[in-house]
Each structure stands twice: as C-alpha cells, then as structure tokens.
mmCIF file of C-alpha atoms in Angstrom:
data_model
loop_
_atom_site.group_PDB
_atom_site.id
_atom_site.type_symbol
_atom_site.label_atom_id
_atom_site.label_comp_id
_atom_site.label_asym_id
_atom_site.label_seq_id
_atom_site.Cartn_x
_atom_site.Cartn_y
_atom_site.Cartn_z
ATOM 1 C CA UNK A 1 109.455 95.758 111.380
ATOM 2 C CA UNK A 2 107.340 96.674 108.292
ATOM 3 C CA UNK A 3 105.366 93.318 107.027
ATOM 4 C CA UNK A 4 105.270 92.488 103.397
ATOM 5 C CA UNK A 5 101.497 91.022 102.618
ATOM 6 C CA UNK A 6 100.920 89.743 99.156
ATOM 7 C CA UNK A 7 97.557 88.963 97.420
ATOM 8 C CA UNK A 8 98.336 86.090 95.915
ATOM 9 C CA UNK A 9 96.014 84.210 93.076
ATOM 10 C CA UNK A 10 96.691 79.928 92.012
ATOM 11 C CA UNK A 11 98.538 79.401 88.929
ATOM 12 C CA UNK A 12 95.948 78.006 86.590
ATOM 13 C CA UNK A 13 93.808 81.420 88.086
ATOM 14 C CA UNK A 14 92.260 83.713 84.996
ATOM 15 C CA UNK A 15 92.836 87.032 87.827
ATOM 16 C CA UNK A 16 95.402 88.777 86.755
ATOM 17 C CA UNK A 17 95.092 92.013 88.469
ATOM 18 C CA UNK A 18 93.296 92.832 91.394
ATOM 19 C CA UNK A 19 90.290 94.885 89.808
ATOM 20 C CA UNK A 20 89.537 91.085 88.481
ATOM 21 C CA UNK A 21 88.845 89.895 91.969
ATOM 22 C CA UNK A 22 85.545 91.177 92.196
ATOM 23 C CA UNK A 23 82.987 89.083 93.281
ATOM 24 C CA UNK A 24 85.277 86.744 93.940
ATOM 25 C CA UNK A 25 86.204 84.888 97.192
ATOM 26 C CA UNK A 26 88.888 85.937 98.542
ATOM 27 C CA UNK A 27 90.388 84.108 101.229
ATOM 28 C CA UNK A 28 91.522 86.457 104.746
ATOM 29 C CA UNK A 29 92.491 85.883 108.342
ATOM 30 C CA UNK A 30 90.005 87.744 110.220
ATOM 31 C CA UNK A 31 91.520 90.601 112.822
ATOM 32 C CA UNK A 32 95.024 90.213 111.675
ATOM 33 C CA UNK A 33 97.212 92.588 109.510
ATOM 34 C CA UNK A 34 97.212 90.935 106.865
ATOM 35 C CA UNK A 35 93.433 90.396 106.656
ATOM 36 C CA UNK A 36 92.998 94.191 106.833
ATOM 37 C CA UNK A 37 96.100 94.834 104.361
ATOM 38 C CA UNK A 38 94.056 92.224 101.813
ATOM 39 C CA UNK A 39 90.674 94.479 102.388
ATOM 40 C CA UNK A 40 92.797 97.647 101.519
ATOM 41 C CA UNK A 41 94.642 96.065 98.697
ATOM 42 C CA UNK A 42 90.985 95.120 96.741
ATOM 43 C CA UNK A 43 89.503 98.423 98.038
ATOM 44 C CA UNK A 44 92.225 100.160 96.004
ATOM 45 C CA UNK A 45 90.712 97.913 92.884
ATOM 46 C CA UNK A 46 86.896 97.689 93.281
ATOM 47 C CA UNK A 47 83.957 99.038 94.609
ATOM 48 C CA UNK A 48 83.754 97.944 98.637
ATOM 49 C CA UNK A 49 80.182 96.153 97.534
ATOM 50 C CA UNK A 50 82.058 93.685 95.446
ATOM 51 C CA UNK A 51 84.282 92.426 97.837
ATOM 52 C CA UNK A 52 83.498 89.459 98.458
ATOM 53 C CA UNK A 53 85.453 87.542 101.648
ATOM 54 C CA UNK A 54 85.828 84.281 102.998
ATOM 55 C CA UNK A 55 87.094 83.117 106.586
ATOM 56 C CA UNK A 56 90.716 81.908 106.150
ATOM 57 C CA UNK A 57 92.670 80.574 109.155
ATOM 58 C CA UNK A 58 95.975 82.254 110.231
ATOM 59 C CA UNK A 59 98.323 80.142 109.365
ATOM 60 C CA UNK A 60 99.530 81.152 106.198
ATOM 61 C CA UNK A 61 100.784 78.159 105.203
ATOM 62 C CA UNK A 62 97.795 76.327 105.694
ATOM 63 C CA UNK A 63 95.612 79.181 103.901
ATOM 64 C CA UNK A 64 98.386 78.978 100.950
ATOM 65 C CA UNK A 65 97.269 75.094 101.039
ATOM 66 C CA UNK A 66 93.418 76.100 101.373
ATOM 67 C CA UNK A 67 94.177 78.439 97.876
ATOM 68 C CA UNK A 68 95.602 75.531 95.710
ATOM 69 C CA UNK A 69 92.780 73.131 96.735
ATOM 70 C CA UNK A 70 90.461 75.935 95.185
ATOM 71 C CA UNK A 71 88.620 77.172 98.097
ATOM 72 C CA UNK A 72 89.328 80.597 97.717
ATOM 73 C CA UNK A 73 89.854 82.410 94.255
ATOM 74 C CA UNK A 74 92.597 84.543 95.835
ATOM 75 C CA UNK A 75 94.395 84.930 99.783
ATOM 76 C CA UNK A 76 96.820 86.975 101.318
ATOM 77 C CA UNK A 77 100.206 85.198 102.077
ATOM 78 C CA UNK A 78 102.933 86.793 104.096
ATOM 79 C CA UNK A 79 106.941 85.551 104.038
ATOM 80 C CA UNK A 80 107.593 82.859 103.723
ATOM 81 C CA UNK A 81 104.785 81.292 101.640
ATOM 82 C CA UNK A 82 104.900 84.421 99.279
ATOM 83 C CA UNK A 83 108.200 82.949 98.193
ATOM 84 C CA UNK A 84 106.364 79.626 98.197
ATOM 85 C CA UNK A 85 103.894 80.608 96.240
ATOM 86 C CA UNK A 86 105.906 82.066 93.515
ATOM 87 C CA UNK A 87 107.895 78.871 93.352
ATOM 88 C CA UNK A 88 104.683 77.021 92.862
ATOM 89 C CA UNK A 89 103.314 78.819 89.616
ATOM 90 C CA UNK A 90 101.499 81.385 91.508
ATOM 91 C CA UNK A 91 100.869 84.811 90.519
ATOM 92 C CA UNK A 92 101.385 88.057 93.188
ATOM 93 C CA UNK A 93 98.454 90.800 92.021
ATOM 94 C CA UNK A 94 99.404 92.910 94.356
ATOM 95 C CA UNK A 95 101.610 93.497 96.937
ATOM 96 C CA UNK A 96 101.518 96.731 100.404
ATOM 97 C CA UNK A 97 103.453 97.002 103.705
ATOM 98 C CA UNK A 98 102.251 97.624 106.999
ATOM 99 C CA UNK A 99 103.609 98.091 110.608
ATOM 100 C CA UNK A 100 104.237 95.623 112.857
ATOM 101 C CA UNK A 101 102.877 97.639 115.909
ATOM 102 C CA UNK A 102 103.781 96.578 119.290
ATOM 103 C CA UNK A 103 100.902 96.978 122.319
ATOM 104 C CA UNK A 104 101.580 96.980 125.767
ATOM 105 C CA UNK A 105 99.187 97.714 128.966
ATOM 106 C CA UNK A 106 99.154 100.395 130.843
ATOM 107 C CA UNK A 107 101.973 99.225 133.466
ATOM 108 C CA UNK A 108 104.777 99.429 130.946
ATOM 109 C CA UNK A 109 108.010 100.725 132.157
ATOM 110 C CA UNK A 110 109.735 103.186 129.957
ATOM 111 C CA UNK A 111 113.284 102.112 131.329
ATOM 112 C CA UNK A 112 112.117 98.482 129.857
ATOM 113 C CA UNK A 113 110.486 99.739 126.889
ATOM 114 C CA UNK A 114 113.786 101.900 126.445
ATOM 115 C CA UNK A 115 115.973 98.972 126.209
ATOM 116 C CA UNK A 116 113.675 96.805 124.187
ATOM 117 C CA UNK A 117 113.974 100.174 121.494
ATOM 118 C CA UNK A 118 117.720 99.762 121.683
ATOM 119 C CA UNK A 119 117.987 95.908 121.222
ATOM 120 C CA UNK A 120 115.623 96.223 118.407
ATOM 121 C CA UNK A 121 117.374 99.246 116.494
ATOM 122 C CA UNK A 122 120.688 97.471 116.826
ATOM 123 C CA UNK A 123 118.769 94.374 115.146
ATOM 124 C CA UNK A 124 117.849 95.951 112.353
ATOM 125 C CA UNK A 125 120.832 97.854 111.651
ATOM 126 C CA UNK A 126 122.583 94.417 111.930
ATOM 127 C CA UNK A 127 120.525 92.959 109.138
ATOM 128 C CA UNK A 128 120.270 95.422 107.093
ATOM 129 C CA UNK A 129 123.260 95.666 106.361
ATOM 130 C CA UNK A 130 123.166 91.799 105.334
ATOM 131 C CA UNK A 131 120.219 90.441 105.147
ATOM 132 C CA UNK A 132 120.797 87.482 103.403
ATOM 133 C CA UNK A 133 121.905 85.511 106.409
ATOM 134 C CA UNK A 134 119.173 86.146 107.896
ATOM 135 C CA UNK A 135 116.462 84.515 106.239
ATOM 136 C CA UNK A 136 116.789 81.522 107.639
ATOM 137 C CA UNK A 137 114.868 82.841 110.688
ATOM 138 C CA UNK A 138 111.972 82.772 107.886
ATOM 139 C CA UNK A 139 112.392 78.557 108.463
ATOM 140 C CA UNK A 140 111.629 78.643 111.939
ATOM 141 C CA UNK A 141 108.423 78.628 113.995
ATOM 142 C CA UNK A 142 105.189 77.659 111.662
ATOM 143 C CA UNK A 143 107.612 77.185 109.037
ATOM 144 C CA UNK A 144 109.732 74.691 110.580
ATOM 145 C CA UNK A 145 107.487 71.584 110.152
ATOM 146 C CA UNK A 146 106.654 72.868 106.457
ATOM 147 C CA UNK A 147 108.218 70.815 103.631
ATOM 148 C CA UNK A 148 107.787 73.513 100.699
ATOM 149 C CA UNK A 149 109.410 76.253 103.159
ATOM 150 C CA UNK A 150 112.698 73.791 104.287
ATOM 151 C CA UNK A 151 112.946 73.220 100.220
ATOM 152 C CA UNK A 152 113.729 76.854 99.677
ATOM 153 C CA UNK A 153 116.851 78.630 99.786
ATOM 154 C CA UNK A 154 118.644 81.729 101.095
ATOM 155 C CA UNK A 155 118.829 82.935 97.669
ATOM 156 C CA UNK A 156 115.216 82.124 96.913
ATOM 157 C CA UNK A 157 114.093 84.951 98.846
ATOM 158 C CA UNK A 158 113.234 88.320 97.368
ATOM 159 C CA UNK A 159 114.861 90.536 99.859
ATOM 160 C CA UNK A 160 112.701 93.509 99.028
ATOM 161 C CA UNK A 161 110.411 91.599 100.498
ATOM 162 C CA UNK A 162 112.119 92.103 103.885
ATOM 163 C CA UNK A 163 111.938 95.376 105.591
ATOM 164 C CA UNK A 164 113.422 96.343 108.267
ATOM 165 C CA UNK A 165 113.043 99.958 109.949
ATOM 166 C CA UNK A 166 114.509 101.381 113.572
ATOM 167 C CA UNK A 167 111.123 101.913 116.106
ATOM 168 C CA UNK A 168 109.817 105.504 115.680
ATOM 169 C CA UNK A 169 106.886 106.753 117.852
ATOM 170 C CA UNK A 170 103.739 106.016 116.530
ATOM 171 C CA UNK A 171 102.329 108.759 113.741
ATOM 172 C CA UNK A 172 99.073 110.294 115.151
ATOM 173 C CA UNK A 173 97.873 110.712 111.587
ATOM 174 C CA UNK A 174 98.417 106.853 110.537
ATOM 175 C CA UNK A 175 96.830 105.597 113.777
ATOM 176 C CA UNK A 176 93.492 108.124 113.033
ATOM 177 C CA UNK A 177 93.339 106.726 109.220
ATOM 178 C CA UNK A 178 93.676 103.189 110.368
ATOM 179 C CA UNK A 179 91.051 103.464 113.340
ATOM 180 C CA UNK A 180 89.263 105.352 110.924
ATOM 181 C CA UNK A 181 89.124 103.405 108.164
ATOM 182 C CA UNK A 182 88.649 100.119 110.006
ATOM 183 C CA UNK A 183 85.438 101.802 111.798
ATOM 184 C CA UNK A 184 84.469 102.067 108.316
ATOM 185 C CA UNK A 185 84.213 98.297 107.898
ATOM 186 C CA UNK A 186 82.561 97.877 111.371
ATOM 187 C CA UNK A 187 85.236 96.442 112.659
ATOM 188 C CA UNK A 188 85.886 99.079 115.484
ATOM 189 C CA UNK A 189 83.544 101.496 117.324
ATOM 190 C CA UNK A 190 83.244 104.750 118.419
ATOM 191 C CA UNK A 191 86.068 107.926 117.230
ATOM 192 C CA UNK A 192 89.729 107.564 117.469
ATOM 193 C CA UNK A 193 90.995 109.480 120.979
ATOM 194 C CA UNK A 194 95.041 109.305 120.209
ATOM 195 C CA UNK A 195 95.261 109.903 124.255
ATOM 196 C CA UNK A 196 93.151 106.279 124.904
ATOM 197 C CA UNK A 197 95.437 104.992 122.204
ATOM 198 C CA UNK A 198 98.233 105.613 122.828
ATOM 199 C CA UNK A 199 100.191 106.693 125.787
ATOM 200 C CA UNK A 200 102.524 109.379 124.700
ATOM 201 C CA UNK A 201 103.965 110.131 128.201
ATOM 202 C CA UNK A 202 105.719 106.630 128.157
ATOM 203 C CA UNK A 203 106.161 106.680 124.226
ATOM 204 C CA UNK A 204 108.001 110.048 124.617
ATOM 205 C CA UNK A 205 110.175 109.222 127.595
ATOM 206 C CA UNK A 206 111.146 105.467 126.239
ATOM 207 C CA UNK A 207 112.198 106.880 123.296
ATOM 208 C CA UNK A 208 114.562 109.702 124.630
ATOM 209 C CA UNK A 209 115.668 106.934 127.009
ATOM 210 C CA UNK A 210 116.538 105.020 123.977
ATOM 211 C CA UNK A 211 117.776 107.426 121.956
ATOM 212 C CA UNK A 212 120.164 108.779 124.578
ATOM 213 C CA UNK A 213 122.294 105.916 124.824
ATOM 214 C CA UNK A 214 121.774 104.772 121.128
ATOM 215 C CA UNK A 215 125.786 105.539 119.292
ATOM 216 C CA UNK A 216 123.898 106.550 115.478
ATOM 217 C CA UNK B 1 123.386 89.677 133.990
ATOM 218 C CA UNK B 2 120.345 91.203 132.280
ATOM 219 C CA UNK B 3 118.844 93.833 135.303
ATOM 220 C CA UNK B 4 115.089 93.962 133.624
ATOM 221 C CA UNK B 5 112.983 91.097 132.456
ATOM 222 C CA UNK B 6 110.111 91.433 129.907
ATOM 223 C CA UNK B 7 108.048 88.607 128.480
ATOM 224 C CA UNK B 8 106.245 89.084 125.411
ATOM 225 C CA UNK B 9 103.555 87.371 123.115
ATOM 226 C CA UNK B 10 105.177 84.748 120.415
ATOM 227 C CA UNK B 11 106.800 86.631 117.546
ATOM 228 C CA UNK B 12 107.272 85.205 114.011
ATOM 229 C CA UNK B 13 109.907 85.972 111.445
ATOM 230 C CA UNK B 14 107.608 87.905 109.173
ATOM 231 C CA UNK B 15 106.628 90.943 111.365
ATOM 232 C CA UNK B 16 109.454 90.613 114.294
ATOM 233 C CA UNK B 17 112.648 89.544 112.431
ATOM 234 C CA UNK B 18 114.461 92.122 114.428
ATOM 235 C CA UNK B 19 113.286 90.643 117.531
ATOM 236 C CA UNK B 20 113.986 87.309 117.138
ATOM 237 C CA UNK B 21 117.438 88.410 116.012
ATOM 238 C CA UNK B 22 118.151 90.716 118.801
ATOM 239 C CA UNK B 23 117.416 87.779 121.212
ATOM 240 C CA UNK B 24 119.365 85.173 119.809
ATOM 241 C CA UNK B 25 122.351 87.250 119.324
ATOM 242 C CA UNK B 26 122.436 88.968 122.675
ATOM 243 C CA UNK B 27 121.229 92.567 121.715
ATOM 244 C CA UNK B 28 118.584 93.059 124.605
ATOM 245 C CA UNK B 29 121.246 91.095 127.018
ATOM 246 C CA UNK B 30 123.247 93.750 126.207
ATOM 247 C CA UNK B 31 120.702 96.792 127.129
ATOM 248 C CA UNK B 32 120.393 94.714 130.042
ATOM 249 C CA UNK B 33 116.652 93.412 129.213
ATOM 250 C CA UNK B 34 116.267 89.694 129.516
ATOM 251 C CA UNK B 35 113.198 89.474 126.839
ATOM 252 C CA UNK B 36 111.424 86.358 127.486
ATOM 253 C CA UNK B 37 108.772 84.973 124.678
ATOM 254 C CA UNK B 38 105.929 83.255 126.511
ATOM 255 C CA UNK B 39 103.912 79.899 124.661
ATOM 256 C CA UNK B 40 100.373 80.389 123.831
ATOM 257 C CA UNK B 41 98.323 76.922 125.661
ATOM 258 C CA UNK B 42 96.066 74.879 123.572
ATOM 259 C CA UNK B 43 93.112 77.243 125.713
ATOM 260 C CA UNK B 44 94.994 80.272 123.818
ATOM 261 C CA UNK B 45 94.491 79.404 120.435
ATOM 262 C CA UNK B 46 91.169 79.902 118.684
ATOM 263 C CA UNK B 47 90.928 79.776 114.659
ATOM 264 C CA UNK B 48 89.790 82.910 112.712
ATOM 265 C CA UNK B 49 87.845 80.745 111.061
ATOM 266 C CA UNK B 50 85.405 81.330 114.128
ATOM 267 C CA UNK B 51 85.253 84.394 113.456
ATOM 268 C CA UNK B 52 83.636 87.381 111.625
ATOM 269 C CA UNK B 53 84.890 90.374 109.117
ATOM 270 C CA UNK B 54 83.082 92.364 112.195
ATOM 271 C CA UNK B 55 83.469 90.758 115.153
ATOM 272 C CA UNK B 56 86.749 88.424 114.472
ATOM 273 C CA UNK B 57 88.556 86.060 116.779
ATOM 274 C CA UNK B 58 91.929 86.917 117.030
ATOM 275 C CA UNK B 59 94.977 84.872 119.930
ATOM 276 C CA UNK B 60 96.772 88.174 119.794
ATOM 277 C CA UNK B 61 96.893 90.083 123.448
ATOM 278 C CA UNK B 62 95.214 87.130 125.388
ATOM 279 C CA UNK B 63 98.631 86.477 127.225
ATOM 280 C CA UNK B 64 98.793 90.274 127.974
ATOM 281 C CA UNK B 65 95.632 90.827 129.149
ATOM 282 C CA UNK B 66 96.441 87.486 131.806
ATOM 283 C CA UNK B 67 99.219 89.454 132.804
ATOM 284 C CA UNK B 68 101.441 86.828 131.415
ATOM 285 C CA UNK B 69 103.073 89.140 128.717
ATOM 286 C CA UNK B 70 103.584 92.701 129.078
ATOM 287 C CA UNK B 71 103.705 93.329 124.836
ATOM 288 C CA UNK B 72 102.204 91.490 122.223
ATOM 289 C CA UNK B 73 101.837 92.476 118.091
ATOM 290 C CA UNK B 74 99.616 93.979 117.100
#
C-alpha cells in the first residue's frame, strides 16, 4: 500500500506553505515513515540547517492532539487524522506518498511469501474498484477509541488520499536513494549493499510464484 | 483449510488496508495462507518520544526479531 503523510499546520497557524516552517518546531515520530516523509517534505522547502524538529509520539492521533495544544508549530498526520484535521480548521501545507515496505528475516518461504502477494493483489484490486466501503477499516485499531475519528463519515474521506497498488519487487534505485539519503541525516551507517538488503533470490521466486497463479 | 501459516507484526489501516481486507474477507484463506497478526506486550511498546532524529526508538520488527512474526512494516 502507498501511505498518504500530510504536514499539517493548526488553524489559527500564520504557516501557510512549507518554506514558512523554518525554524519552526515541527512535530515527528522518530524512525517511522512518516517522520522521514515530514523531513523530506521541509527539505523540499528550506535549507536542512533550518529544520528545526521536535520528538512527537506515534500515535497520530495523540500527536494531532499534541499540535492543537500548541506544542509543535506543525506535525505530520497520516489517515485518519488528516481527515480530522481538515474537519477541525486545519490547514494541509503539503502533502507526499511513500511505500509501505514489508521486511521479513532471512527464513522466509517464497511459497508463503507467494501467497501473501496473491491475497494482497486481490485486496487491492477489490477496493479499488470501490473504495468507499472501505474506509471504515480507517475506524478501527488506534482509531477505534477516538471520538473525532467515530464522528466522521464514509463520505468525509478524501479518497485520493487512499492508495492502493498490487506488490511489485522492490526498485534497486528507490531503496539506494532512501538508504542514501537517510545516511545523510545520520540516521543509517555505512553504503547501501542491495544484496544485504534485500534478498532477490526469494523476491524473484515469490513473485513468479505469485504471478503464476494470479488470473490479471 | 489454510495449508501455510504466517504471523505478522500489527498492521493499521493507513499503510496495510489491503491486508487487513484480504484477512477479513478470506483472500489469504483462499491462497491457502492462514495470516495471523500477533499483539505487541506492554514490554513491546516504547514511545518515540525516547528517542532521537539519529538514534530513534522505533516497536517495529521487535516481534520478528523474537521469532514471533515472520514480517513486520517497515
């Protein structure tokens, strides 16, 4: 699945575009996506020395809460506070998609990778061809005990928000750039080796596996 | 009955939609994968907020590297 992350600003906030958020706290879920997809999103906008960030816990509901109480001039919300957000007054000043990537050890079976590729891809080509219905699963988990979340509804959510794409072997090039780019920060060490990364032999044969018995 | 069985990490909505549709609605039954979704325990669960920009603190993989998942998201 491709995550939607949103950098999101209060509603009584004088940032209206991300170039404005220099200097400024922003709020960010250390060594998850959407911590990293908030660094890239204000990289794009200022110079790296004027980012300025501030330890955020992951819940996102909870670091939507930690925004309106002030403690952060901006955070980085995924679905469904981004549709909570809005709803409150906030302002989105910019929004980027990443993968969901899934990691495994080194024991994984490509038989049971294989079918785990075909439950997904006939997941996604059930909801995307309706995706409306399926929002609901945005109500669950974390969101489930959240009153702002069980107030929205089905047609409250912006369903370009929501993207959905069948599993592909990972792109050498896009895993480089991200190691890369994350070594940058300091947050990883030492080059990118695709073959320590990621184990193509298993990859490769899961996906024929998969793709074999797949009806397109 | 599913042949395989697979447990993986917790999974929310906003990054594993697919998954947590394929489950409920019998998609990996029907490769013949019986996908299990483990619970992180209170010993699991460690706020970011401990962490660093550099060095952060993250509850993804710890069930996989206990041997108690075999995929988690990354």
């Amino acid at each position: 699945m491709i995550v939607c992350a949103a950098l999101v600003v209060p509603p009584t906030s004088d940032v209206y575009v991300p170039q404005e958020l220099a200097y400024k706290p922003v709020g960010l879920d250390y060594g998850n996506g959407t911590a990293y997809a908030g660094l890239q999103m204000l990289e794009g906008a200022v110079p790296r020395e004027a980012i300025v960030t501030k330890a955020a816990v992951t819940h996102p509901g909870e670091r939507f809460a930690g925004l309106m109480r002030g403690e952060f001039a901006a955070t980085v919300l995924q679905e469904p506070w981004i549709t909570v957000a809005e709803k409150a007054g906030c302002r989105l000043i910019s929004t980027t998609f990443f993968h969901g990537t899934w990691v495994a050890g080194p024991d994984l079976e490509p038989k049971l990778y294989a079918a785990f590729l075909r439950g997904v891809t006939h997941a996604v080509r059930r909801i995307n061809a309706d995706k409306r219905p399926y929002v609901r699963y945005f109500k669950e988990g974390w969101a489930a005990v959240d009153p702002d979340v069980q107030a929205l509804t089905p047609d409250d959510f912006n369903l370009g928000r929501i993207v959905l794409r069948e599993p592909t072997p990972i792109p050498e090039d896009e895993a480089r750039w991200a190691w890369e780019w994350m070594a940058s920060w300091g947050v990883l060490q030492g080059r990118f080796d695709a073959a320590t990364q990621i184990n193509r032999k298993v990859e490769r044969e899961a996906h024929e596996l998969a793709a074999a018995t797949l009806v397109s | 009955m599913a042949a395989m069985t697979m447990t993986i990490e917790p999974v929310s909505a906003f990054s594993s939609l697919d998954v947590l549709v394929a489950m409920d609605e019998g998609l990996f039954a029907a490769e013949g994968l019986d996908l299990r979704m483990a619970s992180r325990e209170a010993r699991d669960i460690r706020s970011t907020t401990e962490g660093t920009l550099t060095s952060p603190v993250t509850n993804q993989g710890r069930l996989q590297e206990r041997g108690e998942a075999t995929m988690f998201q990354g």
